[in-house]
Short mmCIF file of C-alpha atoms in Angstrom, two decimals:
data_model
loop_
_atom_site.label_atom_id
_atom_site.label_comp_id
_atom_site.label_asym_id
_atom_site.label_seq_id
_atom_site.Cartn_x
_atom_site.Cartn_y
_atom_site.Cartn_z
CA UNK A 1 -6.72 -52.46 16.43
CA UNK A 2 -7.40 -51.41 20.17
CA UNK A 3 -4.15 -49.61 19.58
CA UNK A 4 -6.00 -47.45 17.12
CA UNK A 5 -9.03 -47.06 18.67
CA UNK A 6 -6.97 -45.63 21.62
CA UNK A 7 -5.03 -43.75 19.59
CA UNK A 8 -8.35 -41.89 17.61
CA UNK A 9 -10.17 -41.38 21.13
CA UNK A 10 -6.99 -39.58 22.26
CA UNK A 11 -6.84 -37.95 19.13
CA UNK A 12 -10.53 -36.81 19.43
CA UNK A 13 -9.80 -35.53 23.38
CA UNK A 14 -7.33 -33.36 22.02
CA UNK A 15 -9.47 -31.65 19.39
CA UNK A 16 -12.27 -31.14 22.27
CA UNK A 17 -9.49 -30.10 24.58
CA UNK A 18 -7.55 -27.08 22.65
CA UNK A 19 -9.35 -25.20 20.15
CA UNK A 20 -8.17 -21.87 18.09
CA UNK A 21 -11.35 -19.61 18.20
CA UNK A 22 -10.53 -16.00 17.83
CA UNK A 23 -7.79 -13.42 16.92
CA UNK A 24 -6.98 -10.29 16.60
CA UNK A 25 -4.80 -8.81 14.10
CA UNK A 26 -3.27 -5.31 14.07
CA UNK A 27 -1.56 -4.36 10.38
CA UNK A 28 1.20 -1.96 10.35
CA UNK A 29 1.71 0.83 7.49
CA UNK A 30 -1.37 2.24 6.93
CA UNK A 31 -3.96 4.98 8.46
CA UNK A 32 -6.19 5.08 5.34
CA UNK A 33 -9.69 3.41 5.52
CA UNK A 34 -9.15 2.22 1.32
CA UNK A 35 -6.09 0.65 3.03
CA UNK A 36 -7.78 -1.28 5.67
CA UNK A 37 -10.73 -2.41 3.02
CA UNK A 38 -7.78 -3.99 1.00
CA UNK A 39 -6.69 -6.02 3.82
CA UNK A 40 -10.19 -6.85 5.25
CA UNK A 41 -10.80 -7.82 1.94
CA UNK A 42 -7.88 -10.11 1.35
CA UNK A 43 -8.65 -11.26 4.92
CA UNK A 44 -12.54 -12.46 4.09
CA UNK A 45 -10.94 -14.73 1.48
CA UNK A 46 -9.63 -17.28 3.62
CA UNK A 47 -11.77 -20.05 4.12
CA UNK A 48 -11.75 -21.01 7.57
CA UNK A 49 -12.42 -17.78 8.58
CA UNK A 50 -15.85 -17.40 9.81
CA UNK A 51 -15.57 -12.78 9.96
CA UNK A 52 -13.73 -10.16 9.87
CA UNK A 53 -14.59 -7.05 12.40
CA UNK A 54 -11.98 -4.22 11.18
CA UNK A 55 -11.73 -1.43 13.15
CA UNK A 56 -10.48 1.03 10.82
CA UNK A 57 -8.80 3.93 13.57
CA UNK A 58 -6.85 1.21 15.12
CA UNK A 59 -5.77 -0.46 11.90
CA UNK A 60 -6.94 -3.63 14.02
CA UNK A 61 -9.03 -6.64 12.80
CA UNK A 62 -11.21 -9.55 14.60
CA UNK A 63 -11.17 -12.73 13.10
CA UNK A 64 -13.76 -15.51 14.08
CA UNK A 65 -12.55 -19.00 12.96
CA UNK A 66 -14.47 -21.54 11.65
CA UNK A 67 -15.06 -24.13 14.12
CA UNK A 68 -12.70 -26.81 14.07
CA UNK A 69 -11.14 -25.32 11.20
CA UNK A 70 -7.22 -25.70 10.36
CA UNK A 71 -5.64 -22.56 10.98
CA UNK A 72 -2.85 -21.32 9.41
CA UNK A 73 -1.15 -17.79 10.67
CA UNK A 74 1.02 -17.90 8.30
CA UNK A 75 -1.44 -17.52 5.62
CA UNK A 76 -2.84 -14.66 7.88
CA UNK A 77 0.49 -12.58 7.50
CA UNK A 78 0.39 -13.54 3.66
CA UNK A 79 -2.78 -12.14 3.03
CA UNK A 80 -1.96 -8.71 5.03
CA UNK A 81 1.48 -8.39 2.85
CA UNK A 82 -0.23 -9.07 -0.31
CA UNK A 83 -2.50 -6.10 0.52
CA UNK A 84 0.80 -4.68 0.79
CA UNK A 85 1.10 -4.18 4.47
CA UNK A 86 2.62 -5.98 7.99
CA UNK A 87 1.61 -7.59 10.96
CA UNK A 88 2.24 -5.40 14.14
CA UNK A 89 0.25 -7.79 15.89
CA UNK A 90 -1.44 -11.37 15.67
CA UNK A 91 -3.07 -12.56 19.42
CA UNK A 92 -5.08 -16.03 19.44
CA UNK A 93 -7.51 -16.64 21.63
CA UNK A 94 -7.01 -20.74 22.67
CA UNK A 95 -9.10 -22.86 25.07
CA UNK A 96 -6.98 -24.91 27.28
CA UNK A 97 -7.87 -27.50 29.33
CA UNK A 98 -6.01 -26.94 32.91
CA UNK A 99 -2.56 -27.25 30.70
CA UNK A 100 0.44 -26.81 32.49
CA UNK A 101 2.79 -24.01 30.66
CA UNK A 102 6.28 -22.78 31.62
CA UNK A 103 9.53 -21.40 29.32
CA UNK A 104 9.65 -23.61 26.02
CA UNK A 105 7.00 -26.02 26.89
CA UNK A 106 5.53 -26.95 23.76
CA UNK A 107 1.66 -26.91 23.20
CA UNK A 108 -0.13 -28.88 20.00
CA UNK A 109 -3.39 -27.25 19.67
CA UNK A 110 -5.52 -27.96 16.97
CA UNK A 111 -2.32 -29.86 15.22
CA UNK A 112 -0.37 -26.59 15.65
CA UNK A 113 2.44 -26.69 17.20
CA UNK A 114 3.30 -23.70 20.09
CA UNK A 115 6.21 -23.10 21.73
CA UNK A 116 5.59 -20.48 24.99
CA UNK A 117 8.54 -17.78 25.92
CA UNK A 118 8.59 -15.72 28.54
CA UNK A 119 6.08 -16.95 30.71
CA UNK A 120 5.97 -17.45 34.10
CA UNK A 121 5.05 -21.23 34.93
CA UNK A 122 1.07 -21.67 35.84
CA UNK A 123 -1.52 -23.68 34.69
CA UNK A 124 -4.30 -22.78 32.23
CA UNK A 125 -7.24 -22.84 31.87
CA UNK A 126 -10.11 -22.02 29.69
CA UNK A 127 -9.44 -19.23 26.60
CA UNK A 128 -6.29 -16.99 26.76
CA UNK A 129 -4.99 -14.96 24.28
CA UNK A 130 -1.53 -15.51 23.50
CA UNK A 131 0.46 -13.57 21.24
CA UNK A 132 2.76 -15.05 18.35
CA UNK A 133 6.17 -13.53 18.29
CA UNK A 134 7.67 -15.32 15.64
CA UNK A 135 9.01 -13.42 12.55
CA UNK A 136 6.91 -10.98 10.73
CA UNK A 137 4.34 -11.14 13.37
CA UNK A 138 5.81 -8.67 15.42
CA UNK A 139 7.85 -5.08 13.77
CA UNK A 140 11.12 -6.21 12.80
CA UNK A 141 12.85 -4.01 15.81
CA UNK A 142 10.40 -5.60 18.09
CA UNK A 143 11.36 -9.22 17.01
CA UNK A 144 15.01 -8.34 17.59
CA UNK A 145 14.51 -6.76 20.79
CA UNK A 146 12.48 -10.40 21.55
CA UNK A 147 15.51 -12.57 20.93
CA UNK A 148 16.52 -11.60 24.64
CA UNK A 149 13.89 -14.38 25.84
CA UNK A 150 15.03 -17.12 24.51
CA UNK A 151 18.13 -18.54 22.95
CA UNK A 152 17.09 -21.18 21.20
CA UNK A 153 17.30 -21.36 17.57
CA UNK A 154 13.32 -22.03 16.28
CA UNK A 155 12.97 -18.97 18.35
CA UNK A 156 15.05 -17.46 15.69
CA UNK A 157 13.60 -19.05 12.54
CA UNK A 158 10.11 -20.37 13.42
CA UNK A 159 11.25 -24.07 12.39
CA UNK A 160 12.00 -26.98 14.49
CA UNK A 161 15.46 -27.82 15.25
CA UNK A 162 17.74 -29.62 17.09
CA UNK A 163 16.50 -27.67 20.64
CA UNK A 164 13.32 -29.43 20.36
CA UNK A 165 14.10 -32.71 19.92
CA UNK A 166 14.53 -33.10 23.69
CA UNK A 167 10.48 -32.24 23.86
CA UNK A 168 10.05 -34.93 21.57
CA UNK A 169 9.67 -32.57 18.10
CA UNK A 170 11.18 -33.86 14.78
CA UNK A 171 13.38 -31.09 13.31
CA UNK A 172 12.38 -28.82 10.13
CA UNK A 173 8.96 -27.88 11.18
CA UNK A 174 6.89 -25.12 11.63
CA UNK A 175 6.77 -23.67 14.93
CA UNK A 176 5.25 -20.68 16.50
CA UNK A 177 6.50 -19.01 19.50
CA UNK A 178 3.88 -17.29 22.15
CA UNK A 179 3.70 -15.60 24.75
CA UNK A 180 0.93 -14.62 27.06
CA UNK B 1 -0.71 32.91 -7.23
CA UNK B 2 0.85 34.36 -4.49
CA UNK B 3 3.82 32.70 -1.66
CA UNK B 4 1.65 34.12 0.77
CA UNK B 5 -1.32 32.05 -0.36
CA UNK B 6 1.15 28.93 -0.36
CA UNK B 7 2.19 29.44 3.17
CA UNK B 8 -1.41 29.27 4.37
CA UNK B 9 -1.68 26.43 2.54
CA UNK B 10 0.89 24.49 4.08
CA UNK B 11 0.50 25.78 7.47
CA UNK B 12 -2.96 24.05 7.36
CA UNK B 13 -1.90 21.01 6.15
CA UNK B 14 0.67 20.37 8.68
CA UNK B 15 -1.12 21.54 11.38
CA UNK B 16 -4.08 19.20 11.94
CA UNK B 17 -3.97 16.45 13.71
CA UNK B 18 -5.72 13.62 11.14
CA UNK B 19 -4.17 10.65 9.73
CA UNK B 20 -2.52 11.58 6.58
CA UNK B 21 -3.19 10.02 2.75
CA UNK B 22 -1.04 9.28 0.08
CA UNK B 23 -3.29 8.56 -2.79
CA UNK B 24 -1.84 11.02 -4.72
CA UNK B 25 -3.18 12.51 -7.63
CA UNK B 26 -0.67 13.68 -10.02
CA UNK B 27 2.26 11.22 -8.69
CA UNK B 28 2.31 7.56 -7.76
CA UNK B 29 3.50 7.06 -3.96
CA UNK B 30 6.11 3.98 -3.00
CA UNK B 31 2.87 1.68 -1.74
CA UNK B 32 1.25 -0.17 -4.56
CA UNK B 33 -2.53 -1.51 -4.59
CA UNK B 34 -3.06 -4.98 -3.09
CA UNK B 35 -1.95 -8.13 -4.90
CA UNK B 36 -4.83 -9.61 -7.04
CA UNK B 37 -6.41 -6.40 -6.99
CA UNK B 38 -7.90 -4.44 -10.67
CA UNK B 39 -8.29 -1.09 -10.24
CA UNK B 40 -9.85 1.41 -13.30
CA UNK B 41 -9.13 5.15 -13.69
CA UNK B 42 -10.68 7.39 -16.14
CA UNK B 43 -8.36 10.32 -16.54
CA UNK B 44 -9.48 13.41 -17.80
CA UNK B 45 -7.46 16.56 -18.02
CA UNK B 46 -8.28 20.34 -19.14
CA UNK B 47 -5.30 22.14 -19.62
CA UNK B 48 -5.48 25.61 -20.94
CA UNK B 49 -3.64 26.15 -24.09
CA UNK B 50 -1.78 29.60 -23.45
CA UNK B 51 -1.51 30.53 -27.63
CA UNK B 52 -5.04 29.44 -28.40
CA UNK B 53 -7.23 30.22 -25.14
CA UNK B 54 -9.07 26.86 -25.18
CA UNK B 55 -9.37 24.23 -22.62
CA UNK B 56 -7.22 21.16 -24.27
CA UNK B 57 -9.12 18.05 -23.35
CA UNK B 58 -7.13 14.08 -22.62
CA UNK B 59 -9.29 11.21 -21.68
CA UNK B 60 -6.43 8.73 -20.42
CA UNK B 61 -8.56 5.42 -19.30
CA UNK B 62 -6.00 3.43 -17.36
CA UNK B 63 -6.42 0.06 -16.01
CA UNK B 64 -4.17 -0.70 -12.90
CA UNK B 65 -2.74 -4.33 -11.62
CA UNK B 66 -1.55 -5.65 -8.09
CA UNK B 67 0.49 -8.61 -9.42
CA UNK B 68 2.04 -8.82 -6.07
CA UNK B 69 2.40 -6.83 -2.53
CA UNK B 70 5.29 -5.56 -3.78
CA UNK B 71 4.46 -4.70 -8.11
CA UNK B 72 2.04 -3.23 -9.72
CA UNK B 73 1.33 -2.49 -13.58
CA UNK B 74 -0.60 0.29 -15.10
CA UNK B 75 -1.56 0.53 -18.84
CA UNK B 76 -2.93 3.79 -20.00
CA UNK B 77 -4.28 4.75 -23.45
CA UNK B 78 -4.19 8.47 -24.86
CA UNK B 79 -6.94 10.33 -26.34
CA UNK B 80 -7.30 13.99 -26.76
CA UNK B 81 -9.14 16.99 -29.10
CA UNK B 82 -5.25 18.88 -29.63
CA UNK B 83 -5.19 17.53 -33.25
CA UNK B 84 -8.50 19.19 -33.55
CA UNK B 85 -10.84 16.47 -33.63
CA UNK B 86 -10.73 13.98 -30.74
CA UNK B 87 -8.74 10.82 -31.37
CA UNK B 88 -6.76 8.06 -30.37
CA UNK B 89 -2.42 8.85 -30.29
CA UNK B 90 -1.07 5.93 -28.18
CA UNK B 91 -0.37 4.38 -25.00
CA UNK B 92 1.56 3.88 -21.77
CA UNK B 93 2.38 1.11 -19.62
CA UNK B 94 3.71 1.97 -16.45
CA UNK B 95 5.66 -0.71 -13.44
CA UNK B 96 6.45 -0.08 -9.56
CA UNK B 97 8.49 -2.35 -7.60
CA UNK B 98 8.53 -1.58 -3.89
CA UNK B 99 11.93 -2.79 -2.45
CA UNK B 100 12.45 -0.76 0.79
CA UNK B 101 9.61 -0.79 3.70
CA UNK B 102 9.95 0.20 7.44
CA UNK B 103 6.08 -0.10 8.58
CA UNK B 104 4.62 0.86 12.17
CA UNK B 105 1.54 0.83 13.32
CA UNK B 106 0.10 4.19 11.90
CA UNK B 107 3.45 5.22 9.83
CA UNK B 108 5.96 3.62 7.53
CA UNK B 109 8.77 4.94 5.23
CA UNK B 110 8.80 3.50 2.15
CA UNK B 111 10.80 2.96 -1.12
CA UNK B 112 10.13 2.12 -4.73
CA UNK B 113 11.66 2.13 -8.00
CA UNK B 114 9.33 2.29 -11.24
CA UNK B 115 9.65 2.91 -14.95
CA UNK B 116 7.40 3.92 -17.72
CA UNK B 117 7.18 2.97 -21.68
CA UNK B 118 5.34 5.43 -23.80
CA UNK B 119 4.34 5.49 -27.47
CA UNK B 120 2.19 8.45 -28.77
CA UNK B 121 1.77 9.70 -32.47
CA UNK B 122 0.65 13.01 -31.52
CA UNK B 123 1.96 15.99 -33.05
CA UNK B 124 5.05 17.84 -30.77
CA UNK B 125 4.64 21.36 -30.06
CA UNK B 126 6.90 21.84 -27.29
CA UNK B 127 10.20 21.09 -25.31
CA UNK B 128 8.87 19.50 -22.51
CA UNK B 129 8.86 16.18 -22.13
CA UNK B 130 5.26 14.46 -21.03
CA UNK B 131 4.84 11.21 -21.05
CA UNK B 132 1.55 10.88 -19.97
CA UNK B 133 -0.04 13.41 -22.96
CA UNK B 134 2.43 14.35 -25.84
CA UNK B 135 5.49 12.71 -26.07
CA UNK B 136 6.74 8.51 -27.20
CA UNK B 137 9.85 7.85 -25.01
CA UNK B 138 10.50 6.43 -21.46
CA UNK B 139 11.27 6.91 -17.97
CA UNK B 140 12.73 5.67 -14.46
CA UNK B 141 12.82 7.12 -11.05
CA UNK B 142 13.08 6.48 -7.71
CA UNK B 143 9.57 7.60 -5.12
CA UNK B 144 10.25 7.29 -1.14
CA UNK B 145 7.29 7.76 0.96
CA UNK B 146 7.07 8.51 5.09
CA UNK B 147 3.23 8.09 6.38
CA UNK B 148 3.06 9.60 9.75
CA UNK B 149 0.28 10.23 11.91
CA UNK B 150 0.26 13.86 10.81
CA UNK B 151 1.50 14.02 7.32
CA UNK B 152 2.18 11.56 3.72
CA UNK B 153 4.80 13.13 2.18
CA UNK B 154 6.32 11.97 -0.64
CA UNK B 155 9.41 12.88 -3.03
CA UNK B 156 10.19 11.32 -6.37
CA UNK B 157 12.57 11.33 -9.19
CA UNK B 158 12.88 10.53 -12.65
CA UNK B 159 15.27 10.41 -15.69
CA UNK B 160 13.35 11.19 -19.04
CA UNK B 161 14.17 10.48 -22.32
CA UNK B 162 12.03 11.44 -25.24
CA UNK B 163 11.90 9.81 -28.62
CA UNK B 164 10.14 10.73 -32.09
CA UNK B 165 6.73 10.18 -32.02
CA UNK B 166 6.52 8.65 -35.19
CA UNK B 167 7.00 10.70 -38.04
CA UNK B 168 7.13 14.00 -36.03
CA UNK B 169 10.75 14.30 -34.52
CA UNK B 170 11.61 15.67 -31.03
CA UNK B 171 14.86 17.50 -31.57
CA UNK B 172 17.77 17.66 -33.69
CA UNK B 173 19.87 18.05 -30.44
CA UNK B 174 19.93 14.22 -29.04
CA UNK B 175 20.86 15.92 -25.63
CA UNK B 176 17.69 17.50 -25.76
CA UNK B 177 15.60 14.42 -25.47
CA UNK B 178 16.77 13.93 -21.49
CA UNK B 179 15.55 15.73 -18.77
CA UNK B 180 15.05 15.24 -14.94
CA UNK B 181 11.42 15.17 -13.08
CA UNK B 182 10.64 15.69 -9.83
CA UNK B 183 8.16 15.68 -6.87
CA UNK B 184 7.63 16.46 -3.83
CA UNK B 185 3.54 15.74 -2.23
CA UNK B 186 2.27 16.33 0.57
CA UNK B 187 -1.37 14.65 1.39
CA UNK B 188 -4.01 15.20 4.45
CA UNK B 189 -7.31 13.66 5.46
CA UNK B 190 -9.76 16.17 6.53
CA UNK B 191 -12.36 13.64 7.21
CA UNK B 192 -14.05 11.63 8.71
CA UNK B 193 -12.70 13.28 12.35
CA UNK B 194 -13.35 9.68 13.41
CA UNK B 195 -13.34 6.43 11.14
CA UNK B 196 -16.04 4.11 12.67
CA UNK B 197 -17.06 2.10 8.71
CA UNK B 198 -15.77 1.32 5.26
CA UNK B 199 -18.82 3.38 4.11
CA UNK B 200 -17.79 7.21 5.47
CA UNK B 201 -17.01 9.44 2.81
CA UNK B 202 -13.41 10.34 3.15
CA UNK B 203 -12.08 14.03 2.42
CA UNK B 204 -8.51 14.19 1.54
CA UNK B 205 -6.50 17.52 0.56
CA UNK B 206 -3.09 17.14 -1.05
CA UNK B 207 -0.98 19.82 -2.51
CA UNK B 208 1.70 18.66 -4.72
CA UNK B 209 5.15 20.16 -6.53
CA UNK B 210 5.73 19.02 -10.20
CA UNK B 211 8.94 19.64 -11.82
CA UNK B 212 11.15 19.21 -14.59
CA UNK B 213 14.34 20.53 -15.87
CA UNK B 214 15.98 20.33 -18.89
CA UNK B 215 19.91 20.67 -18.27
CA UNK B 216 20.87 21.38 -22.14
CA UNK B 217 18.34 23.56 -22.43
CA UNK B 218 19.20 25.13 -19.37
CA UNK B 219 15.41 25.44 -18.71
CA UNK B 220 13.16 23.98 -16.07
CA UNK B 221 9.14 24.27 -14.64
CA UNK B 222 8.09 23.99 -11.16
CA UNK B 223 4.64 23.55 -10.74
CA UNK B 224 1.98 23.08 -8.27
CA UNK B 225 -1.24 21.19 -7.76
CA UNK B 226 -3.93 21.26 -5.22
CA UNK B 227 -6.09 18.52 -4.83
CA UNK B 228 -8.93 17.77 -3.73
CA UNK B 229 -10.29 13.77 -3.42
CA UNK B 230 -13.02 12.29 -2.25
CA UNK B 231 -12.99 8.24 -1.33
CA UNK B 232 -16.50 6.73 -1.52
CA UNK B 233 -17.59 3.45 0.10
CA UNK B 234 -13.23 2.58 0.63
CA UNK B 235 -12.98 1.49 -3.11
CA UNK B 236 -14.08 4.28 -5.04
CA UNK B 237 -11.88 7.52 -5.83
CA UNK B 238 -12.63 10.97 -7.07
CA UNK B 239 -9.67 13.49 -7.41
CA UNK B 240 -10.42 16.93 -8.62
CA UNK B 241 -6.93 19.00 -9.24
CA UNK B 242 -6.23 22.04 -10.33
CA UNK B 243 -1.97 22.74 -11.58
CA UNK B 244 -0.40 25.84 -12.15
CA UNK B 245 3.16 26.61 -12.84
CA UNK B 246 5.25 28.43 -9.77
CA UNK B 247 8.68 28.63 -12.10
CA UNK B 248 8.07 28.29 -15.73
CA UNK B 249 10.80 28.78 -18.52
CA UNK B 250 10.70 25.56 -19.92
CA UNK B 251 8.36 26.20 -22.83
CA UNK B 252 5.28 24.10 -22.81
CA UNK B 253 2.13 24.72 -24.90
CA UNK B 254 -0.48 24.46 -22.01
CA UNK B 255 0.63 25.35 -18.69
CA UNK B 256 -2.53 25.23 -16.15
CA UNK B 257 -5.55 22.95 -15.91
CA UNK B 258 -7.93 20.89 -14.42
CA UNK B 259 -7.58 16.89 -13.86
CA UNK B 260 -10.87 15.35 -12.87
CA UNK B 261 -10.05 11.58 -12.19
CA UNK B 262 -12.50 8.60 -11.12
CA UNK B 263 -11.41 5.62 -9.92
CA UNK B 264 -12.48 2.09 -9.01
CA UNK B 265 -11.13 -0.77 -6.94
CA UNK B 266 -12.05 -4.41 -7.24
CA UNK B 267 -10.21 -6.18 -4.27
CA UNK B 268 -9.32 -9.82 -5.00
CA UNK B 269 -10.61 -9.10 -8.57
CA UNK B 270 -8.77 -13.26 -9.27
CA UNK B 271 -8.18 -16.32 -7.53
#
């Protein structure tokens, strides 16, 4: 029982500790504002989405999250291809809580699992927007180009495997890759 | 109409610098509408008959589908006054699947394949084949699309065959029933200058080559269309068009007109 109790009041520390407030999304494919509407429309259908700010000449949108909510990016990049468009784009905004980050240190925020490339190691603290680089977040010649920072092979398909067992991850999972 | 006039034309359109549109009037581009998305059209075409100097009039209400990112359905009904009064001939369904797409911010190139099913009872007065009007028989092409900054432009393909509509028959001469179509569209957006809301009027231009040939006939029509469309409120579509023919020695029995089309979008029309 005390086990538990420990175990829910470190559960609860993380939640306060590492939040996913913001993003900001920039589609790829489009220039028209009927374009945009479809995907700002599509956007404003997810639930833990609190609003959509589109700014139509940069084919960028800013998403408010729910608080607390369960985020899912992946449903983000599924409602911008149904509109019939791509992510260029996709940078969170996260609050940290003086976390130490360096090259594949993995971050749970939120029960999201992150895994940062190409950074340089430092401590953070407070919000930072990080950008996802994982697969059809980025244009496909970008994501190539991206492979040179890491080796490691949920860098190449966004899942857990055997590289992250040695932080402690269980293989076959979703994972996304960020950078600051 | 005069190459001179054509030249200007062009000139202008490739010379501004304003995002360009592909919502094109008289051809589909390779983007389809959103997935879960309804959209209505209410077709309505003038075409000058050349042997009877009257305005021809086709109300083609079509109801469009997103199914997914990647298909879309249309289904199209035919009316018109040619028979004399207006009535009812038939119907159209219509499918794009996009299978190709290279997307930037601000530009892609993109590639689709579609096909179209039509059955009309109308009575055949010509050797063209027009699916969308006169004629029961089908179609499938190929459309690739490149959105740049400057310029949509847009060039499509199509293998046509024509069948009897009904008890009128096309042609003794079975070769006769196949011909190729073709486009080429070019589209602009003259404004806003600046898009700062979903609720600016937007002012595209679009000038677009419509052709066909018929290879056993020996015959073929090049036509072309100017457009002009206004976008109201980012769901709502107004395209006023006017076609006339540049080559023209494939007989058909109206060969310039008006289209005046309205349109409506209903994003995420389903769960």
């Amino acid at each position: 029982m005390k086990k538990l109790i420990f175990m829910m009041v470190c559960f609860a520390v993380m939640q306060v500790q590492a939040q996913v407030t913001r993003a900001t999304l920039v589609a790829s494919g489009l220039t028209c504002s009927m374009c945009s509407n479809s995907i700002n429309k599509s956007l404003k259908t997810v639930e833990y989405i609190e609003k959509v700010t589109a700014n139509i000449s940069k084919s960028s949108f800013d998403i408010v999250f729910k608080t607390g909510a369960a985020v899912n990016f992946d449903e983000l990049k599924k409602k911008v291809e149904d509109a019939g468009f791509f992510v260029a784009r996709l940078s969170v905004t996260l609050s940290f809580d003086h976390q130490p980050v360096q090259n594949d240190q993995h971050v749970r925020v939120t029960g999201i699992l992150f895994h940062f490339v190409n950074v340089k190691p430092q401590e953070l603290n407070g919000e930072k927007e990080v950008q996802i680089l994982d697969k059809g977040f980025v244009p496909a010649r970008q994501f190539k180009k991206n492979q040179a920072y890491s080796s490691l092979e949920c860098f190449k398909t966004g899942i857990t495997a055997s590289c992250c067992q040695k932080a402690g991850e269980p293989a076959g999972k979703r994972i996304y890759h960020i950078t600051i | 109409m005069s190459m001179k006039f054509l030249f200007i034309l062009l000139v202008l359109f490739f010379s501004y610098d304003a995002p360009a549109q592909e919502l094109f009037a008289y051809t589909e581009p390779a983007s389809n509408m959103a997935a879960k998305s309804i959209g209505i059209r209410i077709n309505n075409s003038f075409m000058r008959e050349t042997s009877l100097s009257r305005y021809r009039y086709h109300l083609n209400p079509e109801i469009m589908w997103g199914v997914s990112g990647k298909l879309m359905l249309h289904a199209n009904a035919f009316f018109s006054n040619q028979s004399g009064s207006f009535s009812g001939e038939g119907g159209s369904v219509y499918v794009k699947y996009r299978f190709y797409s290279q997307d930037e911010v601000h530009n892609h190139f993109r590639m689709a394949a579609f096909g179209r099913l039509a059955m009309n009872n109308s009575h055949l007065h010509q050797p063209a084949i027009d699916l969308n009007r006169f004629n029961s028989g089908y179609e499938a092409g190929l459309v690739a699309t490149k959105l740049i900054q400057k310029v949509a432009i847009s060039a499509g393909a199509g293998l046509l065959h024509a069948m009897d509509n009904g008890k009128y028959k096309f042609s003794s001469n079975p070769k006769e029933r196949n011909a190729l179509e073709y486009n080429l569209s070019v589209g602009k957006l003259f404004l806003p200058k600046e898009y700062t809301s979903y609720n600016q009027l937007n002012v595209n231009g679009m000038v677009e080559f419509l052709g066909q040939s018929n290879f056993s006939l020996g015959n073929s029509y090049v036509d072309m269309a100017t457009v002009l469309q206004f976008i109201i409120l980012s769901k709502m579509r107004v395209d006023l068009g006017y076609r006339f023919p540049l080559l023209n020695n494939l007989k058909r029995s109206a060969n310039d007109g008006f289209l005046v089309r309205l349109e409506y979008n209903i994003f995420n029309a389903y769960k």
